Short mmCIF file of C-alpha atoms in Angstrom, two decimals:
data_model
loop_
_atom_site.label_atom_id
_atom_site.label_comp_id
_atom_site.label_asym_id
_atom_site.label_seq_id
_atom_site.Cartn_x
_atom_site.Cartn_y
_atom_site.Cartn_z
CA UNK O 1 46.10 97.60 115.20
CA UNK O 2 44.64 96.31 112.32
CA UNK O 3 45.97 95.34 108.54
CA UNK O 4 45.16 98.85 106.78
CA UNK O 5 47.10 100.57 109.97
CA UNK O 6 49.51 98.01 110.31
CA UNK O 7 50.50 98.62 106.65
CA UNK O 8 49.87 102.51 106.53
CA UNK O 9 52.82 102.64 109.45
CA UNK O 10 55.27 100.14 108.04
CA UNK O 11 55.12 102.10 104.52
CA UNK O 12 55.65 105.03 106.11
CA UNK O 13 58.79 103.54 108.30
CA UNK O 14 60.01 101.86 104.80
CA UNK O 15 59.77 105.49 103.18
CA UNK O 16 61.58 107.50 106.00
CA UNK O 17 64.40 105.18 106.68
CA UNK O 18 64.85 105.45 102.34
CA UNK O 19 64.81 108.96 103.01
CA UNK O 20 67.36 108.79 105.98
CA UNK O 21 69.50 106.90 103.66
CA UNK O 22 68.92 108.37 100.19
CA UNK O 23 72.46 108.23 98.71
CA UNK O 24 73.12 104.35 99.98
CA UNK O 25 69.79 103.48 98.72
CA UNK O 26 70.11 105.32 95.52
CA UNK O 27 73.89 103.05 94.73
CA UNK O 28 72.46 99.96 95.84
CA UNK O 29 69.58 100.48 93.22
CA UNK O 30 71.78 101.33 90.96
CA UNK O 31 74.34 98.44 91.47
CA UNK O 32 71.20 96.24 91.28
CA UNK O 33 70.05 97.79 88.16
CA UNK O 34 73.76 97.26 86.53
CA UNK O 35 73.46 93.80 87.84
CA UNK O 36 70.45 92.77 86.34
CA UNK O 37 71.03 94.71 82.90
CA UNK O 38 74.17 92.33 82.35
CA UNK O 39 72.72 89.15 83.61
CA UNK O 40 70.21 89.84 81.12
CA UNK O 41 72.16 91.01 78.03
CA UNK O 42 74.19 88.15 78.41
CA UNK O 43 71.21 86.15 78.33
CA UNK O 44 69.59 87.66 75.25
CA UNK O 45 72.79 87.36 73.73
CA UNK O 46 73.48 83.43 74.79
CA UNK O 47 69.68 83.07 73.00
CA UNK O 48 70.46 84.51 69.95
CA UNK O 49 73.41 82.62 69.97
CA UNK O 50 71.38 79.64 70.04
CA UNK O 51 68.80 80.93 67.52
CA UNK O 52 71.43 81.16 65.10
CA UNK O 53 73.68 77.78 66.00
CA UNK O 54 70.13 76.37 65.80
CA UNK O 55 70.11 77.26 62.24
CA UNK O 56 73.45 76.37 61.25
CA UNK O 57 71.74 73.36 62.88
CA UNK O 58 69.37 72.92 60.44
CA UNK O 59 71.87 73.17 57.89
CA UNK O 60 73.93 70.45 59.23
CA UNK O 61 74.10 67.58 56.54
CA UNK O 62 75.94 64.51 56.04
CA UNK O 63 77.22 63.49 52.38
CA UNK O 64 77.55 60.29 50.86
CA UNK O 65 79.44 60.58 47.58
CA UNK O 66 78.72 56.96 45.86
CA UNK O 67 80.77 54.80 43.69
CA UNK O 68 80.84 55.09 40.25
CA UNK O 69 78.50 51.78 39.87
CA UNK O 70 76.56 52.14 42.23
CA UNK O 71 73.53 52.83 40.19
CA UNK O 72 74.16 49.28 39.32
CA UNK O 73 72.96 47.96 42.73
CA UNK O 74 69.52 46.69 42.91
CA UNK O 75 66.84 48.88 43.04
CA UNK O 76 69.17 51.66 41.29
CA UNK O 77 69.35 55.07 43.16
CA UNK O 78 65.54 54.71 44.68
CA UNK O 79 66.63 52.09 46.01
CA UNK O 80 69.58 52.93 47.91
CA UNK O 81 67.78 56.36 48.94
CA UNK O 82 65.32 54.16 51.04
CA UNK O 83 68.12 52.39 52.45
CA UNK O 84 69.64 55.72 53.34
CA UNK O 85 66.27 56.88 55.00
CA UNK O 86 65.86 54.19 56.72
CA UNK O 87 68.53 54.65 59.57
CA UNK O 88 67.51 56.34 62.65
CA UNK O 89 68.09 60.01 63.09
CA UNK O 90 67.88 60.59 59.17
CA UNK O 91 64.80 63.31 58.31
CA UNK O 92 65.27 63.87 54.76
CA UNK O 93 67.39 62.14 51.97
CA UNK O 94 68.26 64.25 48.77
CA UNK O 95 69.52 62.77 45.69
CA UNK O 96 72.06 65.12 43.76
CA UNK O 97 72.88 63.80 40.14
CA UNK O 98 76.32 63.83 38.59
CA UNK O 99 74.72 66.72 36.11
CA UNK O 100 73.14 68.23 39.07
CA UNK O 101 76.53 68.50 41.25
CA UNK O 102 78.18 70.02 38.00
CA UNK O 103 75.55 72.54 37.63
CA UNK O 104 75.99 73.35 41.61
CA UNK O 105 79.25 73.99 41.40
CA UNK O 106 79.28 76.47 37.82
CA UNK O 107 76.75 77.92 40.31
CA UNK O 108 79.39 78.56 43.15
CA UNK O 109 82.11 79.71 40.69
CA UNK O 110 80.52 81.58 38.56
CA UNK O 111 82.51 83.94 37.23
CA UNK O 112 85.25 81.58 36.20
CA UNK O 113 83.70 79.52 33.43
CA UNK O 114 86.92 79.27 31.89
CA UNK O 115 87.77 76.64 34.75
CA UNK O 116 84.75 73.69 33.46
CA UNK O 117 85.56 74.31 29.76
CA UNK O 118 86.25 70.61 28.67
CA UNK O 119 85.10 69.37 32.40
CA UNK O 120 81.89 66.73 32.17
CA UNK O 121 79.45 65.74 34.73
CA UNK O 122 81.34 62.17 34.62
CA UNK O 123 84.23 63.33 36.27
CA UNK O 124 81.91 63.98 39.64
CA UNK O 125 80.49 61.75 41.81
CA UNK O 126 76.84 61.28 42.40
CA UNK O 127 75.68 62.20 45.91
CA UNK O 128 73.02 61.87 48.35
CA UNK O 129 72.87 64.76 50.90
CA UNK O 130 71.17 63.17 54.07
CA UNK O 131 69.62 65.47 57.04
CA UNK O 132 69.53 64.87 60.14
CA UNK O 133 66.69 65.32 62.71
CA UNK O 134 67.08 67.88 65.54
CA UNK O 135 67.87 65.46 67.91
CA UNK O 136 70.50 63.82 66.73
CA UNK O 137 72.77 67.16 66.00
CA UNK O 138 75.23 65.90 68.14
CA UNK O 139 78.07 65.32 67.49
CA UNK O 140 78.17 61.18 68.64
CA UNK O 141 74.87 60.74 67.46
CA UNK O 142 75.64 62.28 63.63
CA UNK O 143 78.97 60.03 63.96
CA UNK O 144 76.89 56.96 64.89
CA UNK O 145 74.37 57.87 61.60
CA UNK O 146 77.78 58.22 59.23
CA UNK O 147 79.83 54.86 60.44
CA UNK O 148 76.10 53.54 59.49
CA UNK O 149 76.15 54.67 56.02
CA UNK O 150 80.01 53.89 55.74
CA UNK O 151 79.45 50.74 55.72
CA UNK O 152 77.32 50.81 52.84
CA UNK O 153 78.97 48.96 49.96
CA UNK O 154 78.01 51.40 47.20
CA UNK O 155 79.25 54.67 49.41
CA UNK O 156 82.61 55.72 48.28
CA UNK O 157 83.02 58.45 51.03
CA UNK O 158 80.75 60.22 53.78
CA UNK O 159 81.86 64.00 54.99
CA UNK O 160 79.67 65.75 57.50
CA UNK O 161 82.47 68.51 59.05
CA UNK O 162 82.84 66.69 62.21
CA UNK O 163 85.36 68.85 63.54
CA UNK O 164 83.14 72.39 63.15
CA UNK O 165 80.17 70.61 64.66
CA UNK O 166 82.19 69.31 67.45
CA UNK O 167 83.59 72.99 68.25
CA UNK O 168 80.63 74.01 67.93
CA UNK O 169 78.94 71.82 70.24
CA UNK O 170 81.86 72.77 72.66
CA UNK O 171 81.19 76.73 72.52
CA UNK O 172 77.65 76.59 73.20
CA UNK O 173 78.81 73.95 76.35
CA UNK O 174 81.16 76.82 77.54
CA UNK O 175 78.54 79.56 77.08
CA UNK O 176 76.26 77.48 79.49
CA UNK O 177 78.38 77.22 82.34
CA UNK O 178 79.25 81.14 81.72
CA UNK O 179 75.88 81.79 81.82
CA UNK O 180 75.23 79.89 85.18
CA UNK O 181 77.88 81.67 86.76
CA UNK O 182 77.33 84.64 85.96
CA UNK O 183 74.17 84.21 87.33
CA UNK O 184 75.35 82.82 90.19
CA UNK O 185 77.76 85.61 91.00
CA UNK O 186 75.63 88.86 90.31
CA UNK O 187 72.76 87.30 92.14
CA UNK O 188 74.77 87.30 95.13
CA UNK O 189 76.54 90.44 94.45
CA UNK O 190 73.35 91.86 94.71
CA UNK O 191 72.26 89.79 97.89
CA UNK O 192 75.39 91.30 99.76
CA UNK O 193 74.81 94.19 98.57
CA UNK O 194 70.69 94.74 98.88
CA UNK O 195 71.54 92.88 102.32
CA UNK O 196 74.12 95.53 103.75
CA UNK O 197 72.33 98.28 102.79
CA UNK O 198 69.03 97.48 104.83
CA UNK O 199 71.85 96.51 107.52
CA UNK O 200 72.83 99.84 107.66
CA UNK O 201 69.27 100.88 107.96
CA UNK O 202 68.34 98.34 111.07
CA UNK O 203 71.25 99.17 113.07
CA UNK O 204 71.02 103.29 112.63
CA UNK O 205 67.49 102.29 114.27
CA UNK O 206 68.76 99.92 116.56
CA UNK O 207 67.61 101.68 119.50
CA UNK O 208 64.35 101.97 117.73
CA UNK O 209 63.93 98.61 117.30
CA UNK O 210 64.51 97.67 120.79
CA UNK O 211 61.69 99.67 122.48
CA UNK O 212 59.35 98.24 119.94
CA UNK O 213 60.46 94.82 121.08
CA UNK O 214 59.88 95.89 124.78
CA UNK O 215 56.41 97.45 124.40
CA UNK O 216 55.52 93.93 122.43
CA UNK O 217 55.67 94.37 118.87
CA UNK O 218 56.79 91.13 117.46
CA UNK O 219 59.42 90.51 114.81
CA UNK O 220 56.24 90.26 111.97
CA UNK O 221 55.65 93.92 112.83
CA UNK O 222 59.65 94.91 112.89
CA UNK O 223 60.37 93.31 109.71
CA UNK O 224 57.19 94.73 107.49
CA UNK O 225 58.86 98.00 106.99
CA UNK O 226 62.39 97.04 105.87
CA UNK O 227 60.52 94.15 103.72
CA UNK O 228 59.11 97.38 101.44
CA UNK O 229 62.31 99.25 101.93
CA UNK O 230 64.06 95.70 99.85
CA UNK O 231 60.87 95.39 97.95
CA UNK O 232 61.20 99.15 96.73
CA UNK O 233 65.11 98.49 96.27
CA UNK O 234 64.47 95.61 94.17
CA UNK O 235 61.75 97.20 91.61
CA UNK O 236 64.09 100.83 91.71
CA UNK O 237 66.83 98.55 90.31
CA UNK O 238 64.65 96.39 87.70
CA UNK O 239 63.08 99.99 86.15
CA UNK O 240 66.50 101.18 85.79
CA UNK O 241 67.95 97.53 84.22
CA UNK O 242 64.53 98.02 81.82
CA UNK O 243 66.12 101.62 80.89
CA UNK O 244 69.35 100.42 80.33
CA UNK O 245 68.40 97.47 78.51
CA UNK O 246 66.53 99.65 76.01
CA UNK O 247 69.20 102.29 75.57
CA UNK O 248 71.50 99.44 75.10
CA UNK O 249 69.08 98.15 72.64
CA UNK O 250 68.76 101.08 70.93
CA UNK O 251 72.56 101.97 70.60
CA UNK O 252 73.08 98.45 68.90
CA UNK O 253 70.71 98.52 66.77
CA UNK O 254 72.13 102.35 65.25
CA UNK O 255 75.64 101.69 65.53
CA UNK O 256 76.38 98.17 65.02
CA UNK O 257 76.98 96.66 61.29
CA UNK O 258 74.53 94.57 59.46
CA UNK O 259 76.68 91.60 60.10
CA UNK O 260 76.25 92.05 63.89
CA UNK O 261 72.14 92.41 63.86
CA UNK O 262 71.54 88.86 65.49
CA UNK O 263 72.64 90.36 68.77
CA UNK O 264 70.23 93.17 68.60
CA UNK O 265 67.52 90.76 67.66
CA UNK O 266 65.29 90.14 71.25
CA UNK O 267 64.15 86.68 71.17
CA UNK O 268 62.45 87.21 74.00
CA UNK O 269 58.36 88.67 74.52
CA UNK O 270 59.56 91.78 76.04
CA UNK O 271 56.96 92.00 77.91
CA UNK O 272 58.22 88.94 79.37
CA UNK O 273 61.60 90.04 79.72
CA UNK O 274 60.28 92.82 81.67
CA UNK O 275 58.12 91.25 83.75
CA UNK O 276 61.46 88.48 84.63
CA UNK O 277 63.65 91.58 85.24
CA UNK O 278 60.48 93.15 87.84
CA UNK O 279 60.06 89.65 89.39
CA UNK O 280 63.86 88.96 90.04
CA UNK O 281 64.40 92.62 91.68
CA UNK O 282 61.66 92.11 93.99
CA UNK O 283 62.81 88.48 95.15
CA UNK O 284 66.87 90.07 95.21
CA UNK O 285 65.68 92.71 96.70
CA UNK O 286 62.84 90.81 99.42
CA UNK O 287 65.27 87.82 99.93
CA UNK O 288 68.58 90.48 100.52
CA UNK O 289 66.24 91.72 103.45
CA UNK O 290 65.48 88.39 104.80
CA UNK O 291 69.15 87.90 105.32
CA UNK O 292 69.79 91.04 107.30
CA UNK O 293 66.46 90.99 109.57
CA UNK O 294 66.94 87.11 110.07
CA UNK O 295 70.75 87.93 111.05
CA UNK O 296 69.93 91.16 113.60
CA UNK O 297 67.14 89.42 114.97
CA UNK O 298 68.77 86.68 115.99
CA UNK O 299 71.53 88.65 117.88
CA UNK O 300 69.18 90.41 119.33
CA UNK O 301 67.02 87.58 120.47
#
């Protein structure tokens, strides 16, 4: 028999035992489309999550209020800036005047003048804010940079909200390991499941299968057919995770408040997120029939 046949028949076994089977086959793509959906919600959600911590990132500073004198140091405030750039992890030093701090902070209460009336730029301390490169947004690494600058004679104090950026650093931690397993458990979820339903398939044509093995066919030829049956499984379930995943999309991005639109915001190509959603039903749905054949086989054997 050659390739064309050999396919033509093992097509046409796939699409009869889906037929002898509709209702099974139609849950198990549907658990595998639920599956995949939430897997990759989650994920687009765990991004954006990182889009936007990766921002807050960026906004991470540390600040080094300086003494009162310290302009008196050698070299005056250019001076101590290079000093300041000069440590590792430090991208960008910014000089803020004791003027310039006053004016920031009518700025942030404006609306209550009545507060600076009398109040002069004397009574605030010159600052420089300092930013740190992406690489050292750690939390050990920015502490490391600060005990650094501390130890500057002309710094009075250094604040860099160590305890935010340390929970922060902790949440996206925990969201990691959620993220692996969750992975972990709908993949095989779907494995058992995707795995028992071709199962039930082989051993409603047990018989079948048996006088096939007698008259010579070999396990290549057996498996070929319930390899498309998991194949067809797999890419049922990753159209209908695509359908969800755009109503879902669509529902979020009506009904959820302004506030919320970060979640809604696919970082992905979607085109990329479909074709990952395609490729991981077929391999569920391939691998899922691997297990079963490989198991029934063997028994048999």
């Amino acid at each position: 028999m050659n390739a064309s046949l050999k396919l033509y028949y093992a097509s046409t076994d796939a699409y009869t035992n889906i037929k002898d089977n509709l209702w099974t086959t139609i849950l198990s793509s549907f658990t595998m489309g639920l599956s995949l959906t939430i897997f990759a919600l989650f994920m687009i959600i765990f991004v954006n999550l990182n889009v936007v911590v990766g921002g807050w990132g960026e906004r991470t500073h540390i600040v080094a209020y300086l003494k009162s004198d310290a302009t008196e140091y050698t070299g005056g405030i250019e001076r101590l800036k290079e000093l300041a750039e000069g440590q590792s992890g430090v991208e960008e030093v910014k000089y803020v005047s004791r003027d310039a701090a006053l004016d920031i902070l009518k700025e942030e209460l404006k609306g209550n003048s009545a507060i600076f009336e009398g109040v002069e730029a004397t009574l605030l301390p010159a600052s420089f804010e300092i930013k740190v490169s992406e690489e050292f947004r750690d939390p050990a690494r920015i502490q490391s940079i600060v005990e650094v600058i501390r130890d500057f004679s002309w710094v009075e104090e250094v604040q860099f909200g160590e305890e935010w950026l340390a929970k922060l650093s902790s949440l996206l931690s925990f969201l990691e390991i959620v993220a692996i397993f969750i992975g972990f458990f709908l993949g095989a979820a779907v494995l058992f499941i995707v795995s028992n339903t071709i199962r039930l398939t082989i051993y409603s044509r047990k018989q079948e299968i048996e006088v096939m093995r007698l008259i010579g066919a070999s396990d290549k030829f057996i498996k070929i057919p319930y390899l498309i049956e998991g194949l067809i499984l797999g890419v049922a379930g990753a159209l209908l995770a695509m359908v969800l995943l755009f109503l879902c999309q669509y529902f979020f991005v009506l009904k959820i408040p302004l506030y919320f639109s970060f979640v809604v915001e696919n970082p992905f190509n979607v085109y990329l997120l479909l074709v990952m959603l395609l490729t991981s039903g077929i391999i569920m749905g391939t691998v899922g029939s691997l297990l079963s054949l490989g198991k029934f086989l063997k028994s048999e054997a």
